[in-house]
């Protein structure tokens, strides 16, 4: 396994102490602060905060109720995680390419998974593991909802991109790891939550093993059925009595692959 130490531990000189308040941690002062200076697309009198509030209102209409999830979706600027050419689509409920054939999931799916992960917690939950860092967007959201986030990516290019994307947020509780997430990350275990952004044939046993008792795993898993419903969201709860598995709605995620590249 080629896991390295959390990358930003090496490149985080003099960051401020951990930021506990989500709003101050992330949202820049957005009132009348058009972002065309650093990213194209919000120059026409529209600031990204207003667009994000709009997105969150739609998520609430779709049935997302967890205040922490909604607040995180409001606070994290999704447009900063996609290429400049896609900035105008950043707050639509659509998945977007992030390079190397991978995609960032649509906000509706991301918020649904985070709500499932966070269910039963009123405040921040404990340590979580994310398999598939991608561009780092979901890791940033989770940093506002969890005490620690370990996030593994198997593609070096995306691991580096996520580190760049997250740098400005200075999230001291996010640890980016390069390696094969199929094996989980035993050194951070046990986890209060594990979330996968890529779908495999089954849930790797290592993930279940690394889940704390009382913890929950949320992952897309192949159903074996034919197209289009080839994957479903699976929730696994680890209790003192054993494992409880619930199969939820059909989803469509990029494949979980082994090894690194
Ligand atoms: N949560 C991400 C979504 C990324 S898409 C975001 O917010 O952008 C899913 C990611 O899972 C891809 O980057 C893919 O490379 C990664 N992936 C697939 N199999 C993996 C594995 N075994 N270990 C780690 N990452 C994996």
PDB file of C-alpha atoms and ligand atoms in Angstrom:
ATOM      1  CA  UNK A   1       0.000   0.000   0.000  1.00  0.00           C
ATOM      2  CA  UNK A   2       1.321   3.409  -0.874  1.00  0.00           C
ATOM      3  CA  UNK A   3      -0.412   5.510   1.654  1.00  0.00           C
ATOM      4  CA  UNK A   4       1.468   8.566   2.653  1.00  0.00           C
ATOM      5  CA  UNK A   5       1.141  10.780   5.603  1.00  0.00           C
ATOM      6  CA  UNK A   6      -1.620  13.350   5.302  1.00  0.00           C
ATOM      7  CA  UNK A   7      -0.322  15.531   2.522  1.00  0.00           C
ATOM      8  CA  UNK A   8      -1.295  18.853   3.950  1.00  0.00           C
ATOM      9  CA  UNK A   9       0.491  18.087   7.193  1.00  0.00           C
ATOM     10  CA  UNK A  10       3.648  18.779   5.228  1.00  0.00           C
ATOM     11  CA  UNK A  11       2.513  21.922   3.475  1.00  0.00           C
ATOM     12  CA  UNK A  12       0.499  23.683   6.093  1.00  0.00           C
ATOM     13  CA  UNK A  13       2.818  26.366   7.426  1.00  0.00           C
ATOM     14  CA  UNK A  14       1.315  28.660   9.971  1.00  0.00           C
ATOM     15  CA  UNK A  15      -2.320  27.936   9.250  1.00  0.00           C
ATOM     16  CA  UNK A  16      -4.649  29.374  11.826  1.00  0.00           C
ATOM     17  CA  UNK A  17      -5.767  27.068  14.555  1.00  0.00           C
ATOM     18  CA  UNK A  18      -8.634  24.782  13.690  1.00  0.00           C
ATOM     19  CA  UNK A  19     -11.694  26.710  12.638  1.00  0.00           C
ATOM     20  CA  UNK A  20     -14.669  25.479  14.574  1.00  0.00           C
ATOM     21  CA  UNK A  21     -17.396  27.659  13.203  1.00  0.00           C
ATOM     22  CA  UNK A  22     -18.410  26.515   9.761  1.00  0.00           C
ATOM     23  CA  UNK A  23     -19.531  29.919   8.594  1.00  0.00           C
ATOM     24  CA  UNK A  24     -16.342  31.659   9.525  1.00  0.00           C
ATOM     25  CA  UNK A  25     -14.294  28.700   8.394  1.00  0.00           C
ATOM     26  CA  UNK A  26     -15.402  28.813   4.878  1.00  0.00           C
ATOM     27  CA  UNK A  27     -17.756  31.300   3.407  1.00  0.00           C
ATOM     28  CA  UNK A  28     -15.846  34.338   2.386  1.00  0.00           C
ATOM     29  CA  UNK A  29     -17.645  37.573   2.987  1.00  0.00           C
ATOM     30  CA  UNK A  30     -19.946  37.054   0.074  1.00  0.00           C
ATOM     31  CA  UNK A  31     -22.284  39.979   0.421  1.00  0.00           C
ATOM     32  CA  UNK A  32     -21.956  41.913  -2.801  1.00  0.00           C
ATOM     33  CA  UNK A  33     -18.733  40.114  -3.568  1.00  0.00           C
ATOM     34  CA  UNK A  34     -18.886  39.037  -7.199  1.00  0.00           C
ATOM     35  CA  UNK A  35     -16.342  36.395  -7.976  1.00  0.00           C
ATOM     36  CA  UNK A  36     -15.457  37.338 -11.521  1.00  0.00           C
ATOM     37  CA  UNK A  37     -12.121  38.522 -10.233  1.00  0.00           C
ATOM     38  CA  UNK A  38     -10.937  34.990  -9.583  1.00  0.00           C
ATOM     39  CA  UNK A  39     -13.360  32.812 -11.509  1.00  0.00           C
ATOM     40  CA  UNK A  40     -15.463  33.665 -14.515  1.00  0.00           C
ATOM     41  CA  UNK A  41     -19.191  33.252 -14.421  1.00  0.00           C
ATOM     42  CA  UNK A  42     -20.572  35.296 -11.594  1.00  0.00           C
ATOM     43  CA  UNK A  43     -19.861  38.647 -13.063  1.00  0.00           C
ATOM     44  CA  UNK A  44     -23.374  39.640 -14.026  1.00  0.00           C
ATOM     45  CA  UNK A  45     -24.392  41.111 -10.724  1.00  0.00           C
ATOM     46  CA  UNK A  46     -24.833  37.678  -9.204  1.00  0.00           C
ATOM     47  CA  UNK A  47     -22.720  36.638  -6.275  1.00  0.00           C
ATOM     48  CA  UNK A  48     -22.115  33.000  -5.610  1.00  0.00           C
ATOM     49  CA  UNK A  49     -23.627  33.108  -2.141  1.00  0.00           C
ATOM     50  CA  UNK A  50     -27.051  33.911  -3.580  1.00  0.00           C
ATOM     51  CA  UNK A  51     -26.745  31.103  -6.106  1.00  0.00           C
ATOM     52  CA  UNK A  52     -25.739  28.691  -3.361  1.00  0.00           C
ATOM     53  CA  UNK A  53     -28.703  29.697  -1.208  1.00  0.00           C
ATOM     54  CA  UNK A  54     -30.865  28.959  -4.199  1.00  0.00           C
ATOM     55  CA  UNK A  55     -29.299  25.535  -4.586  1.00  0.00           C
ATOM     56  CA  UNK A  56     -29.836  24.802  -0.891  1.00  0.00           C
ATOM     57  CA  UNK A  57     -33.485  25.865  -1.116  1.00  0.00           C
ATOM     58  CA  UNK A  58     -33.934  23.338  -3.912  1.00  0.00           C
ATOM     59  CA  UNK A  59     -32.204  20.621  -1.895  1.00  0.00           C
ATOM     60  CA  UNK A  60     -34.579  21.341   0.987  1.00  0.00           C
ATOM     61  CA  UNK A  61     -37.518  21.070  -1.424  1.00  0.00           C
ATOM     62  CA  UNK A  62     -36.170  17.712  -2.540  1.00  0.00           C
ATOM     63  CA  UNK A  63     -36.384  16.518   1.053  1.00  0.00           C
ATOM     64  CA  UNK A  64     -32.966  17.209   2.600  1.00  0.00           C
ATOM     65  CA  UNK A  65     -33.681  18.321   6.169  1.00  0.00           C
ATOM     66  CA  UNK A  66     -30.424  17.932   8.129  1.00  0.00           C
ATOM     67  CA  UNK A  67     -29.439  21.495   9.104  1.00  0.00           C
ATOM     68  CA  UNK A  68     -25.733  20.641   9.197  1.00  0.00           C
ATOM     69  CA  UNK A  69     -25.814  19.266   5.669  1.00  0.00           C
ATOM     70  CA  UNK A  70     -27.717  22.268   4.366  1.00  0.00           C
ATOM     71  CA  UNK A  71     -25.366  24.653   6.142  1.00  0.00           C
ATOM     72  CA  UNK A  72     -22.298  22.912   4.728  1.00  0.00           C
ATOM     73  CA  UNK A  73     -23.776  23.045   1.214  1.00  0.00           C
ATOM     74  CA  UNK A  74     -24.347  26.751   1.752  1.00  0.00           C
ATOM     75  CA  UNK A  75     -20.847  27.374   3.045  1.00  0.00           C
ATOM     76  CA  UNK A  76     -18.643  25.415   0.657  1.00  0.00           C
ATOM     77  CA  UNK A  77     -18.163  27.095  -2.681  1.00  0.00           C
ATOM     78  CA  UNK A  78     -18.655  24.283  -5.195  1.00  0.00           C
ATOM     79  CA  UNK A  79     -17.564  26.470  -8.095  1.00  0.00           C
ATOM     80  CA  UNK A  80     -14.039  26.483  -6.686  1.00  0.00           C
ATOM     81  CA  UNK A  81     -13.755  22.740  -7.208  1.00  0.00           C
ATOM     82  CA  UNK A  82     -14.550  22.621 -10.921  1.00  0.00           C
ATOM     83  CA  UNK A  83     -12.712  23.879 -13.974  1.00  0.00           C
ATOM     84  CA  UNK A  84     -13.230  27.488 -14.937  1.00  0.00           C
ATOM     85  CA  UNK A  85     -15.230  26.502 -18.006  1.00  0.00           C
ATOM     86  CA  UNK A  86     -17.790  24.732 -15.808  1.00  0.00           C
ATOM     87  CA  UNK A  87     -18.210  27.401 -13.155  1.00  0.00           C
ATOM     88  CA  UNK A  88     -21.580  28.468 -14.546  1.00  0.00           C
ATOM     89  CA  UNK A  89     -22.930  24.973 -13.956  1.00  0.00           C
ATOM     90  CA  UNK A  90     -21.472  24.569 -10.483  1.00  0.00           C
ATOM     91  CA  UNK A  91     -24.764  25.148  -8.665  1.00  0.00           C
ATOM     92  CA  UNK A  92     -26.986  23.156 -10.973  1.00  0.00           C
ATOM     93  CA  UNK A  93     -28.021  19.729  -9.788  1.00  0.00           C
ATOM     94  CA  UNK A  94     -25.696  17.994 -12.155  1.00  0.00           C
ATOM     95  CA  UNK A  95     -22.553  15.903 -11.951  1.00  0.00           C
ATOM     96  CA  UNK A  96     -19.507  17.510 -13.558  1.00  0.00           C
ATOM     97  CA  UNK A  97     -16.203  16.192 -14.920  1.00  0.00           C
ATOM     98  CA  UNK A  98     -13.184  16.761 -12.683  1.00  0.00           C
ATOM     99  CA  UNK A  99     -10.538  15.236 -14.959  1.00  0.00           C
ATOM    100  CA  UNK A 100      -9.033  11.770 -15.456  1.00  0.00           C
ATOM    101  CA  UNK A 101     -12.460  10.425 -16.412  1.00  0.00           C
ATOM    102  CA  UNK A 102     -13.923  11.096 -12.960  1.00  0.00           C
ATOM    103  CA  UNK A 103     -16.886  13.215 -11.887  1.00  0.00           C
ATOM    104  CA  UNK A 104     -18.046  15.233  -8.937  1.00  0.00           C
ATOM    105  CA  UNK A 105     -21.514  13.970  -7.964  1.00  0.00           C
ATOM    106  CA  UNK A 106     -24.534  16.196  -8.245  1.00  0.00           C
ATOM    107  CA  UNK A 107     -25.395  18.207  -5.127  1.00  0.00           C
ATOM    108  CA  UNK A 108     -28.644  16.262  -4.662  1.00  0.00           C
ATOM    109  CA  UNK A 109     -26.769  12.976  -4.356  1.00  0.00           C
ATOM    110  CA  UNK A 110     -23.930  14.401  -2.253  1.00  0.00           C
ATOM    111  CA  UNK A 111     -26.354  15.931   0.246  1.00  0.00           C
ATOM    112  CA  UNK A 112     -28.461  12.767   0.368  1.00  0.00           C
ATOM    113  CA  UNK A 113     -25.388  10.655   1.183  1.00  0.00           C
ATOM    114  CA  UNK A 114     -24.163  13.119   3.789  1.00  0.00           C
ATOM    115  CA  UNK A 115     -27.591  13.180   5.396  1.00  0.00           C
ATOM    116  CA  UNK A 116     -27.582   9.386   5.622  1.00  0.00           C
ATOM    117  CA  UNK A 117     -24.043   9.418   7.018  1.00  0.00           C
ATOM    118  CA  UNK A 118     -24.850  12.055   9.613  1.00  0.00           C
ATOM    119  CA  UNK A 119     -28.225  10.650  10.649  1.00  0.00           C
ATOM    120  CA  UNK A 120     -28.569  10.331  14.425  1.00  0.00           C
ATOM    121  CA  UNK A 121     -26.012  13.072  15.165  1.00  0.00           C
ATOM    122  CA  UNK A 122     -27.164  16.544  16.073  1.00  0.00           C
ATOM    123  CA  UNK A 123     -23.733  18.156  16.084  1.00  0.00           C
ATOM    124  CA  UNK A 124     -20.487  17.135  14.468  1.00  0.00           C
ATOM    125  CA  UNK A 125     -19.923  13.430  14.198  1.00  0.00           C
ATOM    126  CA  UNK A 126     -16.543  11.823  14.907  1.00  0.00           C
ATOM    127  CA  UNK A 127     -13.820  10.658  12.548  1.00  0.00           C
ATOM    128  CA  UNK A 128     -14.885   9.708   9.021  1.00  0.00           C
ATOM    129  CA  UNK A 129     -13.223   8.051   6.058  1.00  0.00           C
ATOM    130  CA  UNK A 130     -13.988   8.994   2.470  1.00  0.00           C
ATOM    131  CA  UNK A 131     -13.017   6.692  -0.366  1.00  0.00           C
ATOM    132  CA  UNK A 132     -12.534   8.746  -3.530  1.00  0.00           C
ATOM    133  CA  UNK A 133     -11.356  12.275  -2.745  1.00  0.00           C
ATOM    134  CA  UNK A 134     -11.805  13.375  -6.350  1.00  0.00           C
ATOM    135  CA  UNK A 135     -11.662  17.158  -6.413  1.00  0.00           C
ATOM    136  CA  UNK A 136     -12.053  17.417  -2.632  1.00  0.00           C
ATOM    137  CA  UNK A 137     -15.532  18.953  -2.596  1.00  0.00           C
ATOM    138  CA  UNK A 138     -17.207  16.346  -0.431  1.00  0.00           C
ATOM    139  CA  UNK A 139     -14.214  16.238   1.918  1.00  0.00           C
ATOM    140  CA  UNK A 140     -14.633  19.988   2.435  1.00  0.00           C
ATOM    141  CA  UNK A 141     -18.335  19.561   3.200  1.00  0.00           C
ATOM    142  CA  UNK A 142     -17.582  16.799   5.682  1.00  0.00           C
ATOM    143  CA  UNK A 143     -14.926  18.850   7.410  1.00  0.00           C
ATOM    144  CA  UNK A 144     -17.782  21.036   8.661  1.00  0.00           C
ATOM    145  CA  UNK A 145     -19.802  18.066   9.887  1.00  0.00           C
ATOM    146  CA  UNK A 146     -17.178  15.741  11.387  1.00  0.00           C
ATOM    147  CA  UNK A 147     -14.310  16.034  13.834  1.00  0.00           C
ATOM    148  CA  UNK A 148     -11.745  14.548  11.409  1.00  0.00           C
ATOM    149  CA  UNK A 149     -11.893  13.608   7.745  1.00  0.00           C
ATOM    150  CA  UNK A 150      -9.543  11.063   6.189  1.00  0.00           C
ATOM    151  CA  UNK A 151      -9.970  10.998   2.441  1.00  0.00           C
ATOM    152  CA  UNK A 152      -8.202   8.563   0.107  1.00  0.00           C
ATOM    153  CA  UNK A 153      -7.740   8.912  -3.643  1.00  0.00           C
ATOM    154  CA  UNK A 154      -6.116   6.338  -5.949  1.00  0.00           C
ATOM    155  CA  UNK A 155      -5.293   8.766  -8.795  1.00  0.00           C
ATOM    156  CA  UNK A 156      -2.265  10.903  -8.064  1.00  0.00           C
ATOM    157  CA  UNK A 157      -3.494  13.683 -10.362  1.00  0.00           C
ATOM    158  CA  UNK A 158      -6.734  14.078  -8.447  1.00  0.00           C
ATOM    159  CA  UNK A 159      -5.083  13.730  -5.055  1.00  0.00           C
ATOM    160  CA  UNK A 160      -2.856  16.680  -6.021  1.00  0.00           C
ATOM    161  CA  UNK A 161      -5.792  18.624  -7.438  1.00  0.00           C
ATOM    162  CA  UNK A 162      -7.808  18.163  -4.251  1.00  0.00           C
ATOM    163  CA  UNK A 163      -4.883  19.421  -2.210  1.00  0.00           C
ATOM    164  CA  UNK A 164      -4.732  22.538  -4.380  1.00  0.00           C
ATOM    165  CA  UNK A 165      -8.489  23.045  -4.206  1.00  0.00           C
ATOM    166  CA  UNK A 166      -8.590  22.695  -0.437  1.00  0.00           C
ATOM    167  CA  UNK A 167      -5.547  24.776   0.361  1.00  0.00           C
ATOM    168  CA  UNK A 168      -7.390  28.089   0.543  1.00  0.00           C
ATOM    169  CA  UNK A 169      -9.912  26.683   2.999  1.00  0.00           C
ATOM    170  CA  UNK A 170      -7.224  25.785   5.515  1.00  0.00           C
ATOM    171  CA  UNK A 171      -9.203  22.945   6.983  1.00  0.00           C
ATOM    172  CA  UNK A 172      -7.004  21.525   9.691  1.00  0.00           C
ATOM    173  CA  UNK A 173      -9.217  18.468  10.161  1.00  0.00           C
ATOM    174  CA  UNK A 174      -8.959  17.156   6.580  1.00  0.00           C
ATOM    175  CA  UNK A 175      -6.248  14.582   5.869  1.00  0.00           C
ATOM    176  CA  UNK A 176      -5.690  13.708   2.228  1.00  0.00           C
ATOM    177  CA  UNK A 177      -4.189  10.334   1.499  1.00  0.00           C
ATOM    178  CA  UNK A 178      -2.911   8.820  -1.720  1.00  0.00           C
ATOM    179  CA  UNK A 179      -3.571   5.102  -1.953  1.00  0.00           C
ATOM    180  CA  UNK A 180      -6.000   2.311  -2.664  1.00  0.00           C
ATOM    181  CA  UNK A 181      -9.133   3.009  -0.678  1.00  0.00           C
ATOM    182  CA  UNK A 182     -10.353  -0.568  -1.159  1.00  0.00           C
ATOM    183  CA  UNK A 183      -8.165  -1.315   1.827  1.00  0.00           C
ATOM    184  CA  UNK A 184      -9.638   1.507   3.851  1.00  0.00           C
ATOM    185  CA  UNK A 185      -7.169   3.301   6.096  1.00  0.00           C
ATOM    186  CA  UNK A 186      -6.572   1.205   9.177  1.00  0.00           C
ATOM    187  CA  UNK A 187      -4.454   3.799  10.951  1.00  0.00           C
ATOM    188  CA  UNK A 188      -7.432   6.135  11.313  1.00  0.00           C
ATOM    189  CA  UNK A 189      -9.868   3.398  12.391  1.00  0.00           C
ATOM    190  CA  UNK A 190     -12.330   2.998  13.958  1.00  0.00           C
ATOM    191  CA  UNK A 191     -14.517   5.435  12.034  1.00  0.00           C
ATOM    192  CA  UNK A 192     -17.859   6.869  13.045  1.00  0.00           C
ATOM    193  CA  UNK A 193     -18.646   7.001   9.346  1.00  0.00           C
ATOM    194  CA  UNK A 194     -17.310   5.729   6.025  1.00  0.00           C
ATOM    195  CA  UNK A 195     -18.503   7.098   2.709  1.00  0.00           C
ATOM    196  CA  UNK A 196     -17.548   5.949  -0.771  1.00  0.00           C
ATOM    197  CA  UNK A 197     -17.794   8.075  -3.889  1.00  0.00           C
ATOM    198  CA  UNK A 198     -17.144   5.142  -6.213  1.00  0.00           C
ATOM    199  CA  UNK A 199     -19.151   1.960  -6.609  1.00  0.00           C
ATOM    200  CA  UNK A 200     -17.796  -1.584  -6.458  1.00  0.00           C
ATOM    201  CA  UNK A 201     -19.282  -5.055  -6.814  1.00  0.00           C
ATOM    202  CA  UNK A 202     -19.420  -5.428  -3.056  1.00  0.00           C
ATOM    203  CA  UNK A 203     -18.508  -3.449   0.040  1.00  0.00           C
ATOM    204  CA  UNK A 204     -14.884  -4.341   0.891  1.00  0.00           C
ATOM    205  CA  UNK A 205     -14.621  -6.170   4.192  1.00  0.00           C
ATOM    206  CA  UNK A 206     -11.858  -3.774   5.300  1.00  0.00           C
ATOM    207  CA  UNK A 207     -14.387  -0.925   5.394  1.00  0.00           C
ATOM    208  CA  UNK A 208     -16.774  -2.876   7.590  1.00  0.00           C
ATOM    209  CA  UNK A 209     -13.894  -3.909   9.841  1.00  0.00           C
ATOM    210  CA  UNK A 210     -12.743  -0.293  10.193  1.00  0.00           C
ATOM    211  CA  UNK A 211     -16.190   0.984  11.120  1.00  0.00           C
ATOM    212  CA  UNK A 212     -16.762   1.680  14.817  1.00  0.00           C
ATOM    213  CA  UNK A 213     -19.591  -0.023  16.634  1.00  0.00           C
ATOM    214  CA  UNK A 214     -22.407   2.491  16.276  1.00  0.00           C
ATOM    215  CA  UNK A 215     -20.869   3.700  13.027  1.00  0.00           C
ATOM    216  CA  UNK A 216     -22.426   3.880   9.587  1.00  0.00           C
ATOM    217  CA  UNK A 217     -21.139   3.251   6.088  1.00  0.00           C
ATOM    218  CA  UNK A 218     -22.769   4.737   2.980  1.00  0.00           C
ATOM    219  CA  UNK A 219     -21.659   3.477  -0.426  1.00  0.00           C
ATOM    220  CA  UNK A 220     -22.878   2.871  -3.947  1.00  0.00           C
ATOM    221  CA  UNK A 221     -22.771  -0.850  -4.683  1.00  0.00           C
ATOM    222  CA  UNK A 222     -23.448  -2.798  -7.837  1.00  0.00           C
ATOM    223  CA  UNK A 223     -26.820  -4.530  -7.781  1.00  0.00           C
ATOM    224  CA  UNK A 224     -25.988  -6.941 -10.554  1.00  0.00           C
ATOM    225  CA  UNK A 225     -29.141  -5.777 -12.327  1.00  0.00           C
ATOM    226  CA  UNK A 226     -28.991  -4.619 -15.908  1.00  0.00           C
ATOM    227  CA  UNK A 227     -28.856  -1.002 -17.017  1.00  0.00           C
ATOM    228  CA  UNK A 228     -29.901   1.609 -15.996  1.00  0.00           C
ATOM    229  CA  UNK A 229     -30.229   0.646 -12.312  1.00  0.00           C
ATOM    230  CA  UNK A 230     -26.859  -1.039 -11.920  1.00  0.00           C
ATOM    231  CA  UNK A 231     -25.937   0.518  -8.605  1.00  0.00           C
ATOM    232  CA  UNK A 232     -27.835   1.257  -5.441  1.00  0.00           C
ATOM    233  CA  UNK A 233     -26.935   3.227  -2.376  1.00  0.00           C
ATOM    234  CA  UNK A 234     -26.238   0.853   0.489  1.00  0.00           C
ATOM    235  CA  UNK A 235     -26.238   1.809   4.156  1.00  0.00           C
ATOM    236  CA  UNK A 236     -24.458  -0.466   6.602  1.00  0.00           C
ATOM    237  CA  UNK A 237     -24.896   0.087  10.317  1.00  0.00           C
ATOM    238  CA  UNK A 238     -22.505  -1.648  12.677  1.00  0.00           C
ATOM    239  CA  UNK A 239     -24.205  -2.383  15.970  1.00  0.00           C
ATOM    240  CA  UNK A 240     -23.245  -4.380  19.029  1.00  0.00           C
ATOM    241  CA  UNK A 241     -25.601  -7.038  17.661  1.00  0.00           C
ATOM    242  CA  UNK A 242     -23.981  -7.139  14.240  1.00  0.00           C
ATOM    243  CA  UNK A 243     -24.245  -5.636  10.779  1.00  0.00           C
ATOM    244  CA  UNK A 244     -27.449  -4.201   9.423  1.00  0.00           C
ATOM    245  CA  UNK A 245     -27.619  -3.541   5.692  1.00  0.00           C
ATOM    246  CA  UNK A 246     -30.239  -1.374   3.988  1.00  0.00           C
ATOM    247  CA  UNK A 247     -30.461  -0.967   0.239  1.00  0.00           C
ATOM    248  CA  UNK A 248     -31.696   2.459  -0.814  1.00  0.00           C
ATOM    249  CA  UNK A 249     -32.364   4.070  -4.204  1.00  0.00           C
ATOM    250  CA  UNK A 250     -30.579   3.515  -7.512  1.00  0.00           C
ATOM    251  CA  UNK A 251     -27.536   5.716  -8.140  1.00  0.00           C
ATOM    252  CA  UNK A 252     -24.834   6.096 -10.740  1.00  0.00           C
ATOM    253  CA  UNK A 253     -21.229   6.458  -9.603  1.00  0.00           C
ATOM    254  CA  UNK A 254     -17.858   5.953 -11.236  1.00  0.00           C
ATOM    255  CA  UNK A 255     -16.388   2.492 -10.609  1.00  0.00           C
ATOM    256  CA  UNK A 256     -14.364   1.613  -7.548  1.00  0.00           C
ATOM    257  CA  UNK A 257     -11.006   0.380  -8.815  1.00  0.00           C
ATOM    258  CA  UNK A 258      -8.103  -1.269  -7.044  1.00  0.00           C
ATOM    259  CA  UNK A 259      -4.498  -0.141  -7.065  1.00  0.00           C
ATOM    260  CA  UNK A 260      -3.165   3.341  -7.650  1.00  0.00           C
ATOM    261  CA  UNK A 261      -2.369   5.245 -10.826  1.00  0.00           C
TER     262      UNK A 261
HETATM  263  N1  LIG B   1     -16.033  12.826  -3.502  1.00  0.00           N
HETATM  264  C1  LIG B   1     -15.467  13.232  -4.757  1.00  0.00           C
HETATM  265  C2  LIG B   1     -16.040  12.430  -5.883  1.00  0.00           C
HETATM  266  C3  LIG B   1     -14.970  11.850  -6.728  1.00  0.00           C
HETATM  267  S1  LIG B   1     -15.455  10.675  -7.928  1.00  0.00           S
HETATM  268  C4  LIG B   1     -15.596  14.733  -4.966  1.00  0.00           C
HETATM  269  O1  LIG B   1     -16.207  15.422  -4.148  1.00  0.00           O
HETATM  270  O2  LIG B   1     -15.061  15.220  -5.955  1.00  0.00           O
HETATM  271  C5  LIG B   1     -14.871   9.189  -7.194  1.00  0.00           C
HETATM  272  C6  LIG B   1     -13.398   9.086  -6.995  1.00  0.00           C
HETATM  273  O3  LIG B   1     -13.125   7.789  -6.463  1.00  0.00           O
HETATM  274  C7  LIG B   1     -12.552   9.187  -8.256  1.00  0.00           C
HETATM  275  O4  LIG B   1     -11.669  10.254  -8.118  1.00  0.00           O
HETATM  276  C8  LIG B   1     -11.814   7.857  -8.318  1.00  0.00           C
HETATM  277  O5  LIG B   1     -10.487   7.958  -8.786  1.00  0.00           O
HETATM  278  C9  LIG B   1     -11.836   7.435  -6.856  1.00  0.00           C
HETATM  279  N2  LIG B   1     -11.614   6.008  -6.604  1.00  0.00           N
HETATM  280  C10 LIG B   1     -12.088   4.931  -7.282  1.00  0.00           C
HETATM  281  N3  LIG B   1     -11.634   3.789  -6.715  1.00  0.00           N
HETATM  282  C11 LIG B   1     -10.860   4.155  -5.655  1.00  0.00           C
HETATM  283  C12 LIG B   1     -10.096   3.448  -4.688  1.00  0.00           C
HETATM  284  N4  LIG B   1     -10.007   2.104  -4.670  1.00  0.00           N
HETATM  285  N5  LIG B   1      -9.425   4.158  -3.750  1.00  0.00           N
HETATM  286  C13 LIG B   1      -9.467   5.509  -3.736  1.00  0.00           C
HETATM  287  N6  LIG B   1     -10.154   6.243  -4.634  1.00  0.00           N
HETATM  288  C14 LIG B   1     -10.846   5.575  -5.583  1.00  0.00           C
END
